[in-house]
JSON list of C-alpha atoms in Angstrom, two decimals:
[
{"chain": "A", "resi": 1, "resn": "MET", "atom": "CA", "xyz": [53.63, -38.30, -46.96]},
{"chain": "A", "resi": 2, "resn": "ALA", "atom": "CA", "xyz": [52.32, -35.82, -44.44]},
{"chain": "A", "resi": 3, "resn": "TRP", "atom": "CA", "xyz": [52.63, -32.97, -46.95]},
{"chain": "A", "resi": 4, "resn": "HIS", "atom": "CA", "xyz": [49.86, -34.56, -49.18]},
{"chain": "A", "resi": 5, "resn": "ARG", "atom": "CA", "xyz": [47.34, -34.88, -46.36]},
{"chain": "A", "resi": 6, "resn": "PRO", "atom": "CA", "xyz": [46.01, -31.27, -46.32]},
{"chain": "A", "resi": 7, "resn": "SER", "atom": "CA", "xyz": [45.29, -31.29, -50.06]},
{"chain": "A", "resi": 8, "resn": "LEU", "atom": "CA", "xyz": [43.59, -34.72, -49.91]},
{"chain": "A", "resi": 9, "resn": "GLU", "atom": "CA", "xyz": [41.42, -33.53, -47.03]},
{"chain": "A", "resi": 10, "resn": "LYS", "atom": "CA", "xyz": [40.47, -30.39, -48.93]},
{"chain": "A", "resi": 11, "resn": "LEU", "atom": "CA", "xyz": [39.75, -32.42, -52.06]},
{"chain": "A", "resi": 12, "resn": "SER", "atom": "CA", "xyz": [37.52, -34.87, -50.16]},
{"chain": "A", "resi": 13, "resn": "GLN", "atom": "CA", "xyz": [35.66, -31.99, -48.49]},
{"chain": "A", "resi": 14, "resn": "VAL", "atom": "CA", "xyz": [35.03, -30.30, -51.84]},
{"chain": "A", "resi": 15, "resn": "ALA", "atom": "CA", "xyz": [33.83, -33.62, -53.32]},
{"chain": "A", "resi": 16, "resn": "PHE", "atom": "CA", "xyz": [31.49, -34.16, -50.37]},
{"chain": "A", "resi": 17, "resn": "ILE", "atom": "CA", "xyz": [30.03, -30.65, -50.73]},
{"chain": "A", "resi": 18, "resn": "ALA", "atom": "CA", "xyz": [29.54, -31.17, -54.49]},
{"chain": "A", "resi": 19, "resn": "MET", "atom": "CA", "xyz": [27.75, -34.47, -53.83]},
{"chain": "A", "resi": 20, "resn": "CYS", "atom": "CA", "xyz": [25.44, -32.81, -51.27]},
{"chain": "A", "resi": 21, "resn": "VAL", "atom": "CA", "xyz": [24.60, -30.02, -53.74]},
{"chain": "A", "resi": 22, "resn": "ALA", "atom": "CA", "xyz": [23.81, -32.58, -56.49]},
{"chain": "A", "resi": 23, "resn": "VAL", "atom": "CA", "xyz": [21.58, -34.70, -54.22]},
{"chain": "A", "resi": 24, "resn": "THR", "atom": "CA", "xyz": [19.76, -31.58, -52.97]},
{"chain": "A", "resi": 25, "resn": "ALA", "atom": "CA", "xyz": [19.20, -30.37, -56.56]},
{"chain": "A", "resi": 26, "resn": "VAL", "atom": "CA", "xyz": [17.72, -33.71, -57.61]},
{"chain": "A", "resi": 27, "resn": "GLY", "atom": "CA", "xyz": [15.45, -33.75, -54.54]},
{"chain": "A", "resi": 28, "resn": "VAL", "atom": "CA", "xyz": [14.22, -30.21, -55.17]},
{"chain": "A", "resi": 29, "resn": "GLN", "atom": "CA", "xyz": [13.60, -31.03, -58.84]},
{"chain": "A", "resi": 30, "resn": "ARG", "atom": "CA", "xyz": [11.49, -34.10, -57.96]},
{"chain": "A", "resi": 31, "resn": "PHE", "atom": "CA", "xyz": [9.38, -32.27, -55.39]},
{"chain": "A", "resi": 32, "resn": "THR", "atom": "CA", "xyz": [8.74, -29.21, -57.55]},
{"chain": "A", "resi": 33, "resn": "ARG", "atom": "CA", "xyz": [8.21, -30.96, -60.89]},
{"chain": "A", "resi": 34, "resn": "ARG", "atom": "CA", "xyz": [4.63, -30.82, -62.09]},
{"chain": "A", "resi": 35, "resn": "PRO", "atom": "CA", "xyz": [3.24, -33.81, -63.97]},
{"chain": "A", "resi": 36, "resn": "ASP", "atom": "CA", "xyz": [2.23, -33.21, -67.54]},
{"chain": "A", "resi": 37, "resn": "ALA", "atom": "CA", "xyz": [-1.47, -32.39, -67.72]},
{"chain": "A", "resi": 38, "resn": "GLY", "atom": "CA", "xyz": [-1.80, -34.38, -70.95]},
{"chain": "A", "resi": 39, "resn": "ALA", "atom": "CA", "xyz": [0.20, -37.37, -69.78]},
{"chain": "A", "resi": 40, "resn": "ALA", "atom": "CA", "xyz": [-1.85, -39.11, -67.11]},
{"chain": "A", "resi": 41, "resn": "ALA", "atom": "CA", "xyz": [-0.26, -42.16, -65.54]},
{"chain": "A", "resi": 42, "resn": "VAL", "atom": "CA", "xyz": [-1.47, -45.30, -67.25]},
{"chain": "A", "resi": 43, "resn": "ARG", "atom": "CA", "xyz": [-2.18, -48.27, -65.02]},
{"chain": "A", "resi": 44, "resn": "THR", "atom": "CA", "xyz": [-2.18, -51.81, -66.19]},
{"chain": "A", "resi": 45, "resn": "ALA", "atom": "CA", "xyz": [-5.38, -53.78, -65.71]},
{"chain": "A", "resi": 46, "resn": "PRO", "atom": "CA", "xyz": [-5.11, -56.21, -62.78]},
{"chain": "A", "resi": 47, "resn": "LEU", "atom": "CA", "xyz": [-7.07, -58.82, -64.78]},
{"chain": "A", "resi": 48, "resn": "PRO", "atom": "CA", "xyz": [-6.39, -59.07, -68.51]},
{"chain": "A", "resi": 49, "resn": "PRO", "atom": "CA", "xyz": [-9.30, -58.23, -70.82]},
{"chain": "A", "resi": 50, "resn": "GLY", "atom": "CA", "xyz": [-10.79, -61.39, -72.30]},
{"chain": "A", "resi": 51, "resn": "ALA", "atom": "CA", "xyz": [-9.85, -63.57, -69.32]},
{"chain": "A", "resi": 52, "resn": "LYS", "atom": "CA", "xyz": [-12.60, -66.07, -68.53]},
{"chain": "A", "resi": 53, "resn": "LEU", "atom": "CA", "xyz": [-13.49, -66.08, -64.83]},
{"chain": "A", "resi": 54, "resn": "ALA", "atom": "CA", "xyz": [-14.99, -68.94, -62.86]},
{"chain": "A", "resi": 55, "resn": "LEU", "atom": "CA", "xyz": [-17.20, -66.61, -60.87]},
{"chain": "A", "resi": 56, "resn": "HIS", "atom": "CA", "xyz": [-19.30, -67.56, -57.87]},
{"chain": "A", "resi": 57, "resn": "GLU", "atom": "CA", "xyz": [-22.94, -67.89, -58.99]},
{"chain": "A", "resi": 58, "resn": "ARG", "atom": "CA", "xyz": [-23.94, -64.70, -57.09]},
{"chain": "A", "resi": 59, "resn": "LEU", "atom": "CA", "xyz": [-21.34, -62.71, -59.07]},
{"chain": "A", "resi": 60, "resn": "ARG", "atom": "CA", "xyz": [-22.30, -63.95, -62.54]},
{"chain": "A", "resi": 61, "resn": "PRO", "atom": "CA", "xyz": [-24.29, -61.67, -64.86]},
{"chain": "A", "resi": 62, "resn": "ALA", "atom": "CA", "xyz": [-27.13, -64.28, -64.93]},
{"chain": "A", "resi": 63, "resn": "GLY", "atom": "CA", "xyz": [-29.14, -62.93, -67.84]},
{"chain": "A", "resi": 64, "resn": "ALA", "atom": "CA", "xyz": [-27.84, -59.36, -67.57]},
{"chain": "A", "resi": 65, "resn": "ARG", "atom": "CA", "xyz": [-25.56, -57.84, -70.20]},
{"chain": "A", "resi": 66, "resn": "GLY", "atom": "CA", "xyz": [-22.73, -57.80, -67.71]},
{"chain": "A", "resi": 67, "resn": "ALA", "atom": "CA", "xyz": [-21.61, -57.37, -64.13]},
{"chain": "A", "resi": 68, "resn": "VAL", "atom": "CA", "xyz": [-19.51, -54.98, -62.10]},
{"chain": "A", "resi": 69, "resn": "VAL", "atom": "CA", "xyz": [-17.60, -56.72, -59.33]},
{"chain": "A", "resi": 70, "resn": "LEU", "atom": "CA", "xyz": [-16.07, -54.54, -56.63]},
{"chain": "A", "resi": 71, "resn": "ALA", "atom": "CA", "xyz": [-13.34, -56.02, -54.43]},
{"chain": "A", "resi": 72, "resn": "LEU", "atom": "CA", "xyz": [-13.52, -54.11, -51.14]},
{"chain": "A", "resi": 73, "resn": "SER", "atom": "CA", "xyz": [-12.26, -54.19, -47.58]},
{"chain": "A", "resi": 74, "resn": "THR", "atom": "CA", "xyz": [-13.64, -52.30, -44.61]},
{"chain": "A", "resi": 75, "resn": "ASN", "atom": "CA", "xyz": [-10.03, -51.54, -43.60]},
{"chain": "A", "resi": 76, "resn": "CYS", "atom": "CA", "xyz": [-9.09, -49.94, -46.92]},
{"chain": "A", "resi": 77, "resn": "GLN", "atom": "CA", "xyz": [-8.83, -46.15, -46.91]},
{"chain": "A", "resi": 78, "resn": "TYR", "atom": "CA", "xyz": [-9.05, -46.05, -50.72]},
{"chain": "A", "resi": 79, "resn": "CYS", "atom": "CA", "xyz": [-12.27, -48.09, -50.63]},
{"chain": "A", "resi": 80, "resn": "THR", "atom": "CA", "xyz": [-13.75, -45.57, -48.23]},
{"chain": "A", "resi": 81, "resn": "ALA", "atom": "CA", "xyz": [-12.55, -42.64, -50.34]},
{"chain": "A", "resi": 82, "resn": "SER", "atom": "CA", "xyz": [-14.16, -44.28, -53.41]},
{"chain": "A", "resi": 83, "resn": "MET", "atom": "CA", "xyz": [-17.61, -44.74, -51.80]},
{"chain": "A", "resi": 84, "resn": "PRO", "atom": "CA", "xyz": [-19.16, -41.65, -53.49]},
{"chain": "A", "resi": 85, "resn": "PHE", "atom": "CA", "xyz": [-18.29, -43.18, -56.87]},
{"chain": "A", "resi": 86, "resn": "TYR", "atom": "CA", "xyz": [-19.78, -46.54, -55.85]},
{"chain": "A", "resi": 87, "resn": "ALA", "atom": "CA", "xyz": [-22.94, -44.74, -54.75]},
{"chain": "A", "resi": 88, "resn": "ARG", "atom": "CA", "xyz": [-23.12, -43.21, -58.24]},
{"chain": "A", "resi": 89, "resn": "LEU", "atom": "CA", "xyz": [-22.72, -46.68, -59.76]},
{"chain": "A", "resi": 90, "resn": "GLN", "atom": "CA", "xyz": [-25.65, -48.10, -57.80]},
{"chain": "A", "resi": 91, "resn": "ALA", "atom": "CA", "xyz": [-27.81, -45.18, -59.00]},
{"chain": "A", "resi": 92, "resn": "LEU", "atom": "CA", "xyz": [-27.14, -45.79, -62.71]},
{"chain": "A", "resi": 93, "resn": "ASP", "atom": "CA", "xyz": [-30.14, -46.74, -64.85]},
{"chain": "A", "resi": 94, "resn": "ALA", "atom": "CA", "xyz": [-28.31, -49.80, -66.21]},
{"chain": "A", "resi": 95, "resn": "VAL", "atom": "CA", "xyz": [-27.93, -51.13, -62.65]},
{"chain": "A", "resi": 96, "resn": "LYS", "atom": "CA", "xyz": [-31.48, -50.20, -61.58]},
{"chain": "A", "resi": 97, "resn": "THR", "atom": "CA", "xyz": [-33.04, -51.88, -64.62]},
{"chain": "A", "resi": 98, "resn": "GLY", "atom": "CA", "xyz": [-30.94, -55.03, -64.24]},
{"chain": "A", "resi": 99, "resn": "ASN", "atom": "CA", "xyz": [-28.93, -54.63, -67.46]},
{"chain": "A", "resi": 100, "resn": "LEU", "atom": "CA", "xyz": [-25.85, -54.72, -65.24]},
{"chain": "A", "resi": 101, "resn": "ARG", "atom": "CA", "xyz": [-25.43, -56.50, -61.91]},
{"chain": "A", "resi": 102, "resn": "LEU", "atom": "CA", "xyz": [-23.45, -54.85, -59.15]},
{"chain": "A", "resi": 103, "resn": "SER", "atom": "CA", "xyz": [-21.66, -57.18, -56.72]},
{"chain": "A", "resi": 104, "resn": "VAL", "atom": "CA", "xyz": [-18.99, -57.08, -54.02]},
{"chain": "A", "resi": 105, "resn": "ILE", "atom": "CA", "xyz": [-16.29, -59.51, -53.04]},
{"chain": "A", "resi": 106, "resn": "SER", "atom": "CA", "xyz": [-15.17, -58.87, -49.50]},
{"chain": "A", "resi": 107, "resn": "LEU", "atom": "CA", "xyz": [-12.37, -59.79, -47.16]},
{"chain": "A", "resi": 108, "resn": "GLN", "atom": "CA", "xyz": [-14.79, -59.44, -44.23]},
{"chain": "A", "resi": 109, "resn": "PRO", "atom": "CA", "xyz": [-17.95, -61.41, -43.42]},
{"chain": "A", "resi": 110, "resn": "GLU", "atom": "CA", "xyz": [-21.06, -60.37, -45.33]},
{"chain": "A", "resi": 111, "resn": "PRO", "atom": "CA", "xyz": [-22.85, -58.65, -42.38]},
{"chain": "A", "resi": 112, "resn": "GLN", "atom": "CA", "xyz": [-19.78, -56.53, -41.66]},
{"chain": "A", "resi": 113, "resn": "MET", "atom": "CA", "xyz": [-19.43, -55.51, -45.34]},
{"chain": "A", "resi": 114, "resn": "ARG", "atom": "CA", "xyz": [-23.15, -54.79, -45.61]},
{"chain": "A", "resi": 115, "resn": "GLU", "atom": "CA", "xyz": [-22.92, -52.49, -42.55]},
{"chain": "A", "resi": 116, "resn": "TYR", "atom": "CA", "xyz": [-19.84, -50.77, -43.98]},
{"chain": "A", "resi": 117, "resn": "LEU", "atom": "CA", "xyz": [-21.58, -50.12, -47.30]},
{"chain": "A", "resi": 118, "resn": "ALA", "atom": "CA", "xyz": [-24.73, -48.87, -45.56]},
{"chain": "A", "resi": 119, "resn": "SER", "atom": "CA", "xyz": [-22.67, -46.44, -43.48]},
{"chain": "A", "resi": 120, "resn": "HIS", "atom": "CA", "xyz": [-21.68, -44.84, -46.80]},
{"chain": "A", "resi": 121, "resn": "SER", "atom": "CA", "xyz": [-25.21, -44.94, -48.28]},
{"chain": "A", "resi": 122, "resn": "VAL", "atom": "CA", "xyz": [-24.33, -47.76, -50.67]},
{"chain": "A", "resi": 123, "resn": "THR", "atom": "CA", "xyz": [-26.62, -50.77, -50.96]},
{"chain": "A", "resi": 124, "resn": "ILE", "atom": "CA", "xyz": [-25.34, -53.79, -52.85]},
{"chain": "A", "resi": 125, "resn": "ASP", "atom": "CA", "xyz": [-27.24, -57.04, -52.32]},
{"chain": "A", "resi": 126, "resn": "ARG", "atom": "CA", "xyz": [-24.78, -59.52, -53.78]},
{"chain": "A", "resi": 127, "resn": "ILE", "atom": "CA", "xyz": [-21.80, -59.89, -51.43]},
{"chain": "A", "resi": 128, "resn": "VAL", "atom": "CA", "xyz": [-19.46, -62.87, -51.59]},
{"chain": "A", "resi": 129, "resn": "ARG", "atom": "CA", "xyz": [-16.44, -63.61, -49.42]},
{"chain": "A", "resi": 130, "resn": "PHE", "atom": "CA", "xyz": [-13.16, -63.30, -51.28]},
{"chain": "A", "resi": 131, "resn": "PRO", "atom": "CA", "xyz": [-12.10, -66.97, -50.97]},
{"chain": "A", "resi": 132, "resn": "ASP", "atom": "CA", "xyz": [-15.40, -68.10, -52.53]},
{"chain": "A", "resi": 133, "resn": "SER", "atom": "CA", "xyz": [-15.47, -65.54, -55.35]},
{"chain": "A", "resi": 134, "resn": "GLY", "atom": "CA", "xyz": [-13.55, -67.41, -58.05]},
{"chain": "A", "resi": 135, "resn": "MET", "atom": "CA", "xyz": [-11.36, -64.34, -58.60]},
{"chain": "A", "resi": 136, "resn": "THR", "atom": "CA", "xyz": [-7.75, -63.53, -57.83]},
{"chain": "A", "resi": 137, "resn": "ILE", "atom": "CA", "xyz": [-7.37, -59.96, -56.61]},
{"chain": "A", "resi": 138, "resn": "ARG", "atom": "CA", "xyz": [-4.12, -58.49, -55.32]},
{"chain": "A", "resi": 139, "resn": "GLY", "atom": "CA", "xyz": [-5.50, -55.41, -53.60]},
{"chain": "A", "resi": 140, "resn": "THR", "atom": "CA", "xyz": [-8.51, -53.32, -52.79]},
{"chain": "A", "resi": 141, "resn": "PRO", "atom": "CA", "xyz": [-10.33, -51.54, -54.20]},
{"chain": "A", "resi": 142, "resn": "THR", "atom": "CA", "xyz": [-10.50, -53.35, -57.51]},
{"chain": "A", "resi": 143, "resn": "LEU", "atom": "CA", "xyz": [-13.29, -52.96, -60.07]},
{"chain": "A", "resi": 144, "resn": "VAL", "atom": "CA", "xyz": [-13.89, -55.66, -62.65]},
{"chain": "A", "resi": 145, "resn": "LEU", "atom": "CA", "xyz": [-16.28, -55.26, -65.55]},
{"chain": "A", "resi": 146, "resn": "VAL", "atom": "CA", "xyz": [-17.48, -58.65, -66.83]},
{"chain": "A", "resi": 147, "resn": "ASN", "atom": "CA", "xyz": [-19.59, -59.37, -69.93]},
{"chain": "A", "resi": 148, "resn": "ALA", "atom": "CA", "xyz": [-22.53, -61.78, -70.11]},
{"chain": "A", "resi": 149, "resn": "GLU", "atom": "CA", "xyz": [-20.18, -64.69, -70.90]},
{"chain": "A", "resi": 150, "resn": "GLY", "atom": "CA", "xyz": [-18.14, -64.11, -67.72]},
{"chain": "A", "resi": 151, "resn": "GLU", "atom": "CA", "xyz": [-15.15, -62.63, -69.54]},
{"chain": "A", "resi": 152, "resn": "VAL", "atom": "CA", "xyz": [-13.28, -59.61, -68.25]},
{"chain": "A", "resi": 153, "resn": "VAL", "atom": "CA", "xyz": [-14.04, -56.51, -70.32]},
{"chain": "A", "resi": 154, "resn": "ASN", "atom": "CA", "xyz": [-11.64, -54.40, -68.28]},
{"chain": "A", "resi": 155, "resn": "SER", "atom": "CA", "xyz": [-10.46, -53.98, -64.71]},
{"chain": "A", "resi": 156, "resn": "TRP", "atom": "CA", "xyz": [-9.08, -51.22, -62.55]},
{"chain": "A", "resi": 157, "resn": "ALA", "atom": "CA", "xyz": [-7.17, -51.32, -59.25]},
{"chain": "A", "resi": 158, "resn": "GLY", "atom": "CA", "xyz": [-6.89, -48.64, -56.61]},
{"chain": "A", "resi": 159, "resn": "GLN", "atom": "CA", "xyz": [-8.80, -45.43, -56.11]},
{"chain": "A", "resi": 160, "resn": "LEU", "atom": "CA", "xyz": [-9.74, -44.13, -59.53]},
{"chain": "A", "resi": 161, "resn": "ARG", "atom": "CA", "xyz": [-8.85, -40.64, -60.69]},
{"chain": "A", "resi": 162, "resn": "PRO", "atom": "CA", "xyz": [-11.70, -38.63, -62.29]},
{"chain": "A", "resi": 163, "resn": "ASP", "atom": "CA", "xyz": [-10.46, -39.51, -65.81]},
{"chain": "A", "resi": 164, "resn": "GLU", "atom": "CA", "xyz": [-10.41, -43.22, -64.88]},
{"chain": "A", "resi": 165, "resn": "GLU", "atom": "CA", "xyz": [-13.93, -42.97, -63.44]},
{"chain": "A", "resi": 166, "resn": "ALA", "atom": "CA", "xyz": [-15.06, -41.49, -66.77]},
{"chain": "A", "resi": 167, "resn": "GLU", "atom": "CA", "xyz": [-13.28, -44.30, -68.65]},
{"chain": "A", "resi": 168, "resn": "PHE", "atom": "CA", "xyz": [-14.97, -46.89, -66.43]},
{"chain": "A", "resi": 169, "resn": "LEU", "atom": "CA", "xyz": [-18.42, -45.33, -66.99]},
{"chain": "A", "resi": 170, "resn": "GLN", "atom": "CA", "xyz": [-17.84, -45.29, -70.77]},
{"chain": "A", "resi": 171, "resn": "ALA", "atom": "CA", "xyz": [-16.93, -48.99, -70.75]},
{"chain": "A", "resi": 172, "resn": "LEU", "atom": "CA", "xyz": [-19.93, -49.71, -68.53]},
{"chain": "A", "resi": 173, "resn": "ASN", "atom": "CA", "xyz": [-22.29, -47.82, -70.86]},
{"chain": "A", "resi": 174, "resn": "ARG", "atom": "CA", "xyz": [-20.89, -49.62, -73.92]},
{"chain": "A", "resi": 175, "resn": "LEU", "atom": "CA", "xyz": [-21.49, -52.97, -72.22]},
{"chain": "A", "resi": 176, "resn": "ALA", "atom": "CA", "xyz": [-24.99, -52.00, -71.08]},
{"chain": "A", "resi": 177, "resn": "GLY", "atom": "CA", "xyz": [-25.85, -50.79, -74.59]},
{"chain": "A", "resi": 178, "resn": "SER", "atom": "CA", "xyz": [-26.75, -47.29, -73.42]}
]
């Protein structure tokens, strides 16, 4: 039996080297592969369109054509990175004229969230604690666009890419009738 040992050792060494080469090739391929420019990753909406929400009274559209509800946390790096977009939202004509209401649900107490928003030059008056909101959110940031009847038009989770920001603004403008 000893005369088979050298060839089995050589065979196992060659197999090990081949496996290392294959794993390295797959790793290099994944790190160097460029995503298709035309094939952006599609996310599923965290809340299904058409879902009726039992919103807290401060989050309801209340006579407006709709509402934008932002779920934020002061500890969320993606919330902080998204603040320039939220500042653009508050500056929209539809929000300024009252056609759309802008609100926040927060994991932190209202004064802490208000201070956090102000530190990023964002002013949103309607802030409700998450447990009282009437919404189920799995993560922050989450944006929910709600029509006048309190039904979800669409929702987005996470920091939005530029194409998703444009999609959100289109949906917002359609709802506002702009």
